[in-house]
Amino acid sequence: ITPGELLCLGSSLAFSGLFYYLYRRKARVVARIQEAPKLQVDDNLPALVSAAEGRCLPYVALEGIVLPAQAALTSHYHEGLQGVIQKLLLKEHRLIWNSLVRSW
């Protein structure tokens, strides 16, 4: 076995391990999405979100009719297809330990 063959074998094993790790990570996310609870878009939805731990639902499938705030968007490619844009604002507050300042 030549050093070039060993190098190719080693890099092949490294890439295979990396790609398998990425595959397993994405497979776990897909499984969580498939197991997501299905909620209806209605007046009870804000109460469910506020009652959730941390006021956050990690993966949820929403079912129902969403009404546009102004006019519905129409597709340029499919006649009769309409959609809406929903604006979502998410604010996260984190406490980060700064080792230089030694404070929160």
mmCIF file of C-alpha atoms in Angstrom, residues 67-104:
data_model
loop_
_atom_site.group_PDB
_atom_site.id
_atom_site.type_symbol
_atom_site.label_atom_id
_atom_site.label_comp_id
_atom_site.label_asym_id
_atom_site.label_seq_id
_atom_site.Cartn_x
_atom_site.Cartn_y
_atom_site.Cartn_z
ATOM 1 C CA LEU A 67 -56.116 35.625 6.492
ATOM 2 C CA PRO A 68 -53.876 38.323 5.023
ATOM 3 C CA ALA A 69 -53.454 41.606 6.867
ATOM 4 C CA GLN A 70 -53.947 43.548 3.630
ATOM 5 C CA ALA A 71 -54.351 41.994 0.181
ATOM 6 C CA ALA A 72 -53.438 38.389 -0.578
ATOM 7 C CA LEU A 73 -50.444 37.774 -2.836
ATOM 8 C CA THR A 74 -51.085 36.114 -6.164
ATOM 9 C CA SER A 75 -48.688 33.752 -7.913
ATOM 10 C CA HIS A 76 -47.129 34.735 -11.214
ATOM 11 C CA TYR A 77 -46.687 31.067 -12.141
ATOM 12 C CA HIS A 78 -49.975 29.409 -11.093
ATOM 13 C CA GLU A 79 -53.264 31.120 -11.810
ATOM 14 C CA GLY A 80 -55.620 31.214 -8.829
ATOM 15 C CA LEU A 81 -52.885 30.456 -6.265
ATOM 16 C CA GLN A 82 -52.755 32.975 -3.429
ATOM 17 C CA GLY A 83 -50.643 33.328 -0.313
ATOM 18 C CA VAL A 84 -49.878 35.592 2.611
ATOM 19 C CA ILE A 85 -46.750 36.828 4.340
ATOM 20 C CA GLN A 86 -46.700 36.582 8.081
ATOM 21 C CA LYS A 87 -44.276 38.727 10.012
ATOM 22 C CA LEU A 88 -42.767 37.053 13.052
ATOM 23 C CA LEU A 89 -40.606 38.877 15.541
ATOM 24 C CA LEU A 90 -38.538 36.768 17.914
ATOM 25 C CA LYS A 91 -36.484 38.289 20.695
ATOM 26 C CA GLU A 92 -34.065 36.222 22.724
ATOM 27 C CA HIS A 93 -32.453 37.377 25.899
ATOM 28 C CA ARG A 94 -29.343 35.525 26.972
ATOM 29 C CA LEU A 95 -26.973 35.988 29.819
ATOM 30 C CA ILE A 96 -23.419 35.549 28.610
ATOM 31 C CA TRP A 97 -20.541 35.069 30.994
ATOM 32 C CA ASN A 98 -17.671 37.322 30.076
ATOM 33 C CA SER A 99 -14.459 35.940 31.545
ATOM 34 C CA LEU A 100 -12.619 39.235 31.047
ATOM 35 C CA VAL A 101 -15.070 41.380 32.991
ATOM 36 C CA ARG A 102 -16.105 38.660 35.456
ATOM 37 C CA SER A 103 -19.704 39.823 35.533
ATOM 38 C CA TRP A 104 -23.027 38.916 34.008
#
